[in-house]
Tab-separated table of C-alpha atoms in Angstrom:
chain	number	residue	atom	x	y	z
A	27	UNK	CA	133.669	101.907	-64.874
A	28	UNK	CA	132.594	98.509	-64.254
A	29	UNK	CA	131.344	95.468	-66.335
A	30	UNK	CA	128.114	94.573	-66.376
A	31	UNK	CA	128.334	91.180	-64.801
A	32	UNK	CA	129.954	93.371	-61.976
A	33	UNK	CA	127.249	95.900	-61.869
A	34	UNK	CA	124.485	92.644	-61.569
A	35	UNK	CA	126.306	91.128	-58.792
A	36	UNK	CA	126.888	94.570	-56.965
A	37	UNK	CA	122.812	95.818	-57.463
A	38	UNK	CA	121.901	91.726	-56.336
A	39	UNK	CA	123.688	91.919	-53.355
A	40	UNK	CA	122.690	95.680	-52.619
A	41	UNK	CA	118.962	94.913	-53.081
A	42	UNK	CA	119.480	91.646	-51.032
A	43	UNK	CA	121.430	93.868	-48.126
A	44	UNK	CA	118.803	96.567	-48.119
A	45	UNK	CA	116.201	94.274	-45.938
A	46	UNK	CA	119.016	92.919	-44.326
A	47	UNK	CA	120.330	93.131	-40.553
A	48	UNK	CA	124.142	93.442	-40.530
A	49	UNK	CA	124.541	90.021	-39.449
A	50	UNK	CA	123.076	88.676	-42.845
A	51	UNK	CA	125.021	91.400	-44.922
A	52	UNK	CA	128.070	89.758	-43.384
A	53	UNK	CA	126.540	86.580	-44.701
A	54	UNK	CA	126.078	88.253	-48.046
A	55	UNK	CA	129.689	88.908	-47.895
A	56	UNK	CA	130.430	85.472	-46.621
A	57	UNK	CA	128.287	83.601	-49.855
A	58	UNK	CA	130.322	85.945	-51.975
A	59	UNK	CA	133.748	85.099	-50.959
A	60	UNK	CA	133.138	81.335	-51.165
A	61	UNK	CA	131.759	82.119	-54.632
A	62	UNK	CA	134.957	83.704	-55.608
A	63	UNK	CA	136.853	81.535	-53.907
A	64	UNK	CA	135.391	78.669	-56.071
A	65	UNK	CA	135.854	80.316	-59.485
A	66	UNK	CA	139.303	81.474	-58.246
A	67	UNK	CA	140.569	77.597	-57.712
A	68	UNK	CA	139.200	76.640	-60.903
A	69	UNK	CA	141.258	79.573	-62.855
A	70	UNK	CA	138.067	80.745	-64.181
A	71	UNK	CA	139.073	84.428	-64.692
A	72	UNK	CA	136.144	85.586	-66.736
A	73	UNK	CA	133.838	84.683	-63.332
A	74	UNK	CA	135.796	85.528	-61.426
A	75	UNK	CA	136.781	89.501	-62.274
A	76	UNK	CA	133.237	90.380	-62.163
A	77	UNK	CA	132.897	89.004	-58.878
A	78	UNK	CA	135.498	90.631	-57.085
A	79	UNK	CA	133.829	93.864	-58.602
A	80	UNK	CA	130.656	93.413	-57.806
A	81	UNK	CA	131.791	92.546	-54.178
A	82	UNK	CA	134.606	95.703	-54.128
A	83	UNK	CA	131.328	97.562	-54.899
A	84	UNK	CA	129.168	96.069	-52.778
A	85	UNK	CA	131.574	96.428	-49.531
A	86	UNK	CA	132.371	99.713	-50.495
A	87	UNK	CA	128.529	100.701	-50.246
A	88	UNK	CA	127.515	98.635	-47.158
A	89	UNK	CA	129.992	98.461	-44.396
A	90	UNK	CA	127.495	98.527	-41.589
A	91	UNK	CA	128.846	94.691	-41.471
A	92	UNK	CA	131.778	95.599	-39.924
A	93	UNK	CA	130.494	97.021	-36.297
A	94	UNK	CA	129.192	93.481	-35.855
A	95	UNK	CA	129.977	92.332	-32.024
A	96	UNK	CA	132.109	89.588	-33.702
A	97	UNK	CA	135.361	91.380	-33.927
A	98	UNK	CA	137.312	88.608	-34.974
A	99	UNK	CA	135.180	87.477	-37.709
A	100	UNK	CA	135.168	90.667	-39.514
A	101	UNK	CA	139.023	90.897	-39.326
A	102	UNK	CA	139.134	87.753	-40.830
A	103	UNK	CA	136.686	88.990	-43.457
A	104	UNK	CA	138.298	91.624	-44.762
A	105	UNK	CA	142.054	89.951	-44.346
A	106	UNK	CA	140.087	87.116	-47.135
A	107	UNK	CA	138.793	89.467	-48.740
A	108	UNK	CA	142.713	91.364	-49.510
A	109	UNK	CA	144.141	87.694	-50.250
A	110	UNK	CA	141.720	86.784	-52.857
A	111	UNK	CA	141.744	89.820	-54.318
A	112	UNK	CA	145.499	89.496	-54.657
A	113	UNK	CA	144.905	85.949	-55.687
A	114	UNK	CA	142.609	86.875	-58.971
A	115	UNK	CA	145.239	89.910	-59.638
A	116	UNK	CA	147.998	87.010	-60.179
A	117	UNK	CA	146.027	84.942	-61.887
A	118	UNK	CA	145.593	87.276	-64.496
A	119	UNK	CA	148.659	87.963	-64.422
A	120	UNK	CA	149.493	84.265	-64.900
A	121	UNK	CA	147.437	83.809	-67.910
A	122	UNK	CA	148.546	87.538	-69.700
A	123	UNK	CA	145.079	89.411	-69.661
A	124	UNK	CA	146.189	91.978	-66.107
A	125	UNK	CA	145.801	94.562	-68.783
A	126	UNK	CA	142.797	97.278	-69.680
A	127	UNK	CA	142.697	95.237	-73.323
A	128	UNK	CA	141.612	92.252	-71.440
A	129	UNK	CA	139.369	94.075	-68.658
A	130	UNK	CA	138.707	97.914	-69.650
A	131	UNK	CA	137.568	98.367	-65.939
A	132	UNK	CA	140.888	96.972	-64.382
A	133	UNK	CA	141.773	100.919	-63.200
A	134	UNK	CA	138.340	101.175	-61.377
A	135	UNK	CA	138.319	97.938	-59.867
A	136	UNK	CA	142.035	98.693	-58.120
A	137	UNK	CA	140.835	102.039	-57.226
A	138	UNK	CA	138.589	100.170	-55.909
A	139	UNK	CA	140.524	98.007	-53.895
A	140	UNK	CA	142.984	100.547	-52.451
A	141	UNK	CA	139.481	102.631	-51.491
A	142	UNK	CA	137.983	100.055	-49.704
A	143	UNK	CA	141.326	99.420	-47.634
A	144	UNK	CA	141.558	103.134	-46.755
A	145	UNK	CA	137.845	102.823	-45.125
A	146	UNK	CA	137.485	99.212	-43.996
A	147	UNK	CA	141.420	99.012	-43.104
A	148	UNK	CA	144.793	100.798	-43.566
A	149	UNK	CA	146.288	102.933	-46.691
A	150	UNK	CA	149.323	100.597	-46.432
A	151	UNK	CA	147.293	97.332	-46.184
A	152	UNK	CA	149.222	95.030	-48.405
A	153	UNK	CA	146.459	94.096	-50.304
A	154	UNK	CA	145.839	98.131	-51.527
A	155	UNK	CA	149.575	98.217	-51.757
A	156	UNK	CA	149.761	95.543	-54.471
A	157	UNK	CA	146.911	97.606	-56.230
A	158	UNK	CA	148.539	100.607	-56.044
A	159	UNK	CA	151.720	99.015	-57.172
A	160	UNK	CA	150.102	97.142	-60.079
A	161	UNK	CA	147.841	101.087	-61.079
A	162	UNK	CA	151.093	102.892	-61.349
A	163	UNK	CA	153.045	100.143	-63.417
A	164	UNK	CA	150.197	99.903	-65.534
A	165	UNK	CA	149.229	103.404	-65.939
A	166	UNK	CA	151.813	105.881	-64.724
A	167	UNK	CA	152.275	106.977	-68.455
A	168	UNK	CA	149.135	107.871	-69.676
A	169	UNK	CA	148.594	111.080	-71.423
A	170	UNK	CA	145.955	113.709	-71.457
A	171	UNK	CA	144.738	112.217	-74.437
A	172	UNK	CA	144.487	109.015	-72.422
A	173	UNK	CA	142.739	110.430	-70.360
A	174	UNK	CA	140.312	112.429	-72.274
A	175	UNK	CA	139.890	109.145	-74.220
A	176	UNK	CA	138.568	107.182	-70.441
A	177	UNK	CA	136.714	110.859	-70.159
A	178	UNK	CA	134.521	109.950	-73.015
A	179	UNK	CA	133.932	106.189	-72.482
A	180	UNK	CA	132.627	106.703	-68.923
A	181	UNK	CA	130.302	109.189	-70.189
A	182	UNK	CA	129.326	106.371	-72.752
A	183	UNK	CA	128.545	103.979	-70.285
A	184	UNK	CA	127.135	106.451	-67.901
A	185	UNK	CA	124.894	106.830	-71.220
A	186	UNK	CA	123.589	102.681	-70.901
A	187	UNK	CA	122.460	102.745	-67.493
A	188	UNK	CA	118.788	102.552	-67.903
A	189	UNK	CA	117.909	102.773	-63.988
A	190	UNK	CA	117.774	106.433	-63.261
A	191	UNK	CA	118.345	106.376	-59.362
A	192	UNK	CA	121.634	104.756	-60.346
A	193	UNK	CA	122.333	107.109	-62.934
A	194	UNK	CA	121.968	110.089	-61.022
A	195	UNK	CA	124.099	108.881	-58.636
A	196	UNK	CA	126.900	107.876	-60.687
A	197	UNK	CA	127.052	111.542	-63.131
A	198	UNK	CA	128.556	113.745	-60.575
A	199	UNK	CA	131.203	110.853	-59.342
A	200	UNK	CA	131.872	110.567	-63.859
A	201	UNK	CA	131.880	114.831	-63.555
A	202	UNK	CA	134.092	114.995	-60.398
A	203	UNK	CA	136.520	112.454	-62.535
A	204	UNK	CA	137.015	115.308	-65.328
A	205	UNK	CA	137.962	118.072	-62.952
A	206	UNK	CA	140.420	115.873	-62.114
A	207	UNK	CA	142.342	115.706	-65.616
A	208	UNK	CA	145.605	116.666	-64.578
A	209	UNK	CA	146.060	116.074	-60.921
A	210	UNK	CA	148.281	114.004	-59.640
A	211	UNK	CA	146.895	110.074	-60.124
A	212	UNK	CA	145.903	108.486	-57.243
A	213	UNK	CA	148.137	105.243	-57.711
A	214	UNK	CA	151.146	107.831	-57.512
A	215	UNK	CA	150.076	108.681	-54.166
A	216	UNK	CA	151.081	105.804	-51.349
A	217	UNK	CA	153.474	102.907	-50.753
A	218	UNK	CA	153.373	99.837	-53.173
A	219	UNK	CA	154.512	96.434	-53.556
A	220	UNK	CA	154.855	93.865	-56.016
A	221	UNK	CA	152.322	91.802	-56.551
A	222	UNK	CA	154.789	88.577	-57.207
A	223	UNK	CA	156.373	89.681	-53.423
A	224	UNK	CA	155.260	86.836	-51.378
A	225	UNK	CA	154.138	88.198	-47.614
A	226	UNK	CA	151.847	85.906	-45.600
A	227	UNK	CA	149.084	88.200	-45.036
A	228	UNK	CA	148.299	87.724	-48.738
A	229	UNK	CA	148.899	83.844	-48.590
A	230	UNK	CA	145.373	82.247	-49.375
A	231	UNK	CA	145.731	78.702	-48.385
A	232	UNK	CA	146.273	79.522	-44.818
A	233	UNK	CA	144.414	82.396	-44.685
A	234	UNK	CA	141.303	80.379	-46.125
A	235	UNK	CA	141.878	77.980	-43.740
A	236	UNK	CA	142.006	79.852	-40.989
A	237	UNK	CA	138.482	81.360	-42.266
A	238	UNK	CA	136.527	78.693	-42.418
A	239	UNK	CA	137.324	77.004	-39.094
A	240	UNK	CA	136.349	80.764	-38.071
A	241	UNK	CA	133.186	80.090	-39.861
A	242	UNK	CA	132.344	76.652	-38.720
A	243	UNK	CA	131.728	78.050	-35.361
A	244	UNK	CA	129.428	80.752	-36.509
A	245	UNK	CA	125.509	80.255	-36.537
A	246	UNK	CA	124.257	80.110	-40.317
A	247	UNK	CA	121.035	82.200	-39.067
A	248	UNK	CA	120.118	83.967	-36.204
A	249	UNK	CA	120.306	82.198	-33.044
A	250	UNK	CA	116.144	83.311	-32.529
A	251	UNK	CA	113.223	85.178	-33.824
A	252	UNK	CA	112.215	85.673	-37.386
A	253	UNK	CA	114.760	85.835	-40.662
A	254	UNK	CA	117.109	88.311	-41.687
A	255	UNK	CA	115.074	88.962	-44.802
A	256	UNK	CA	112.022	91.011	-43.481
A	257	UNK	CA	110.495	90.425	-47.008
A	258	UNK	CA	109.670	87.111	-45.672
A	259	UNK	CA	108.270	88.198	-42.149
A	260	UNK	CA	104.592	87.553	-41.360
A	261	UNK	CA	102.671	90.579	-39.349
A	262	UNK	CA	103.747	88.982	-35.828
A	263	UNK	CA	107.491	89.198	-36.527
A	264	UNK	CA	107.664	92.649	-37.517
A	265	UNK	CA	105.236	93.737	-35.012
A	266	UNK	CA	108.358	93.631	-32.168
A	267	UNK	CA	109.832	95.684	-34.109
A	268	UNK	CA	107.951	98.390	-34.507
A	269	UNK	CA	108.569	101.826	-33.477
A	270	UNK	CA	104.758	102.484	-32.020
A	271	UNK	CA	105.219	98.834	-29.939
A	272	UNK	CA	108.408	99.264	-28.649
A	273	UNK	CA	107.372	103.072	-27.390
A	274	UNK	CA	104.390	101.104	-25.499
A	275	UNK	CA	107.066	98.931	-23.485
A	276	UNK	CA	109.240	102.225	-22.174
């Protein structure tokens, strides 16, 4: 499950990415974080969960971003990415609404987390380790009924997504999710750790420093040649790119 601001940020960004060199989905990425970073210092929750969503998403479907030649950069990326995640997870905490009554996708979106960590990362990442942690507090005793009960509601909302690609896509990942009624939850599986623990990998001010004087040195386009966005290309600058030109070069 996801909200539907989440959903709009995630299908923007995937629609952006899909003309996009990895370079500019990194960009993508960038734009995002200092979006969330923004809503984040100004305690605007209800901005911010969707964001992190749509972004969890979003990373979790285009990763080609990470075999970028700037090593360090990516790092960094991802090591922002696990601090502000941790950062909105406290804040709601902070203001009582870290809770499925408050946000009805909260499960999904630290699946999400602790997935993205596993592929982008490490299982024990701190960052998917306060997920985890925060999943199996929240959720450890649910009951079949409970979980019949989610059954239905993802079928639901399965139910309101009127673009069919996406639909077809998401019913096998909503049927797989039944089979798995009664298997062992995946926030019972791993290490965890409290998300009040303080550890400096998860420390944003420093970590957000340390970012942008990353970022400062890195070119806000390519360094030549046309765009990332080849919607915007004329003829000429997609002609050197061509499979039937490059073949008359070799």
């Amino acid at each position: 499950m996801i909200t539907q601001k989440g959903h709009d940020i995630a299908e923007e960004l995937r629609v952006k990415a899909e003309d996009f060199f990895p370079y500019a989905t990194l960009d993508l990425v960038e734009k995002t974080l200092k979006n969330l970073h923004s809503k984040l210092t100004k305690k605007n929750w209800n901005d911010a969960y969707p964001i992190l969503e749509g972004l969890t998403v979003f990373i979790g479907l285009f990763g080609d971003w990470t075999q970028c030649d700037d090593g360090h950069l990516v790092t960094l990326t991802i090591k922002t990415y696990g601090a502000l995640a941790v950062a909105v997870l406290r804040g709601l905490k902070k203001d009582n609404k870290l809770d499925q009554a408050s946000y009805p996708s909260l499960e999904s979106l630290l699946h999400g987390i602790v997935d993205l960590a596993e592929t982008l990362d490490k299982d024990d990442a701190d960052y998917a380790m306060v997920a985890r942690g925060i999943a199996r507090r929240l959720f450890k005793d649910k009951t079949d009924a409970d979980f019949a009960l989610e059954q239905k509601q993802r079928e639901e909302w399965l139910e309101t997504i009127t673009d069919e690609e996406d639909r077809n896509e998401l019913t096998p990942i909503i049927q797989d999710m039944a089979k798995e009624n009664g298997a062992e939850p995946w926030y019972m599986e791993g290490d965890v750790c409290s998300e009040d623990k303080k550890i400096s990998s998860l420390s944003l001010t420093p970590i957000w420093k340390e970012y942008k004087s990353h970022l400062a040195g890195v070119p806000e386009g390519p360094m030549k040649g046309p765009s990332w966005d080849i919607r915007n290309w004329s003829d000429a600058d997609k002609r050197s790119f061509q499979l039937n030109f490059m073949d008359s070069d070799m």
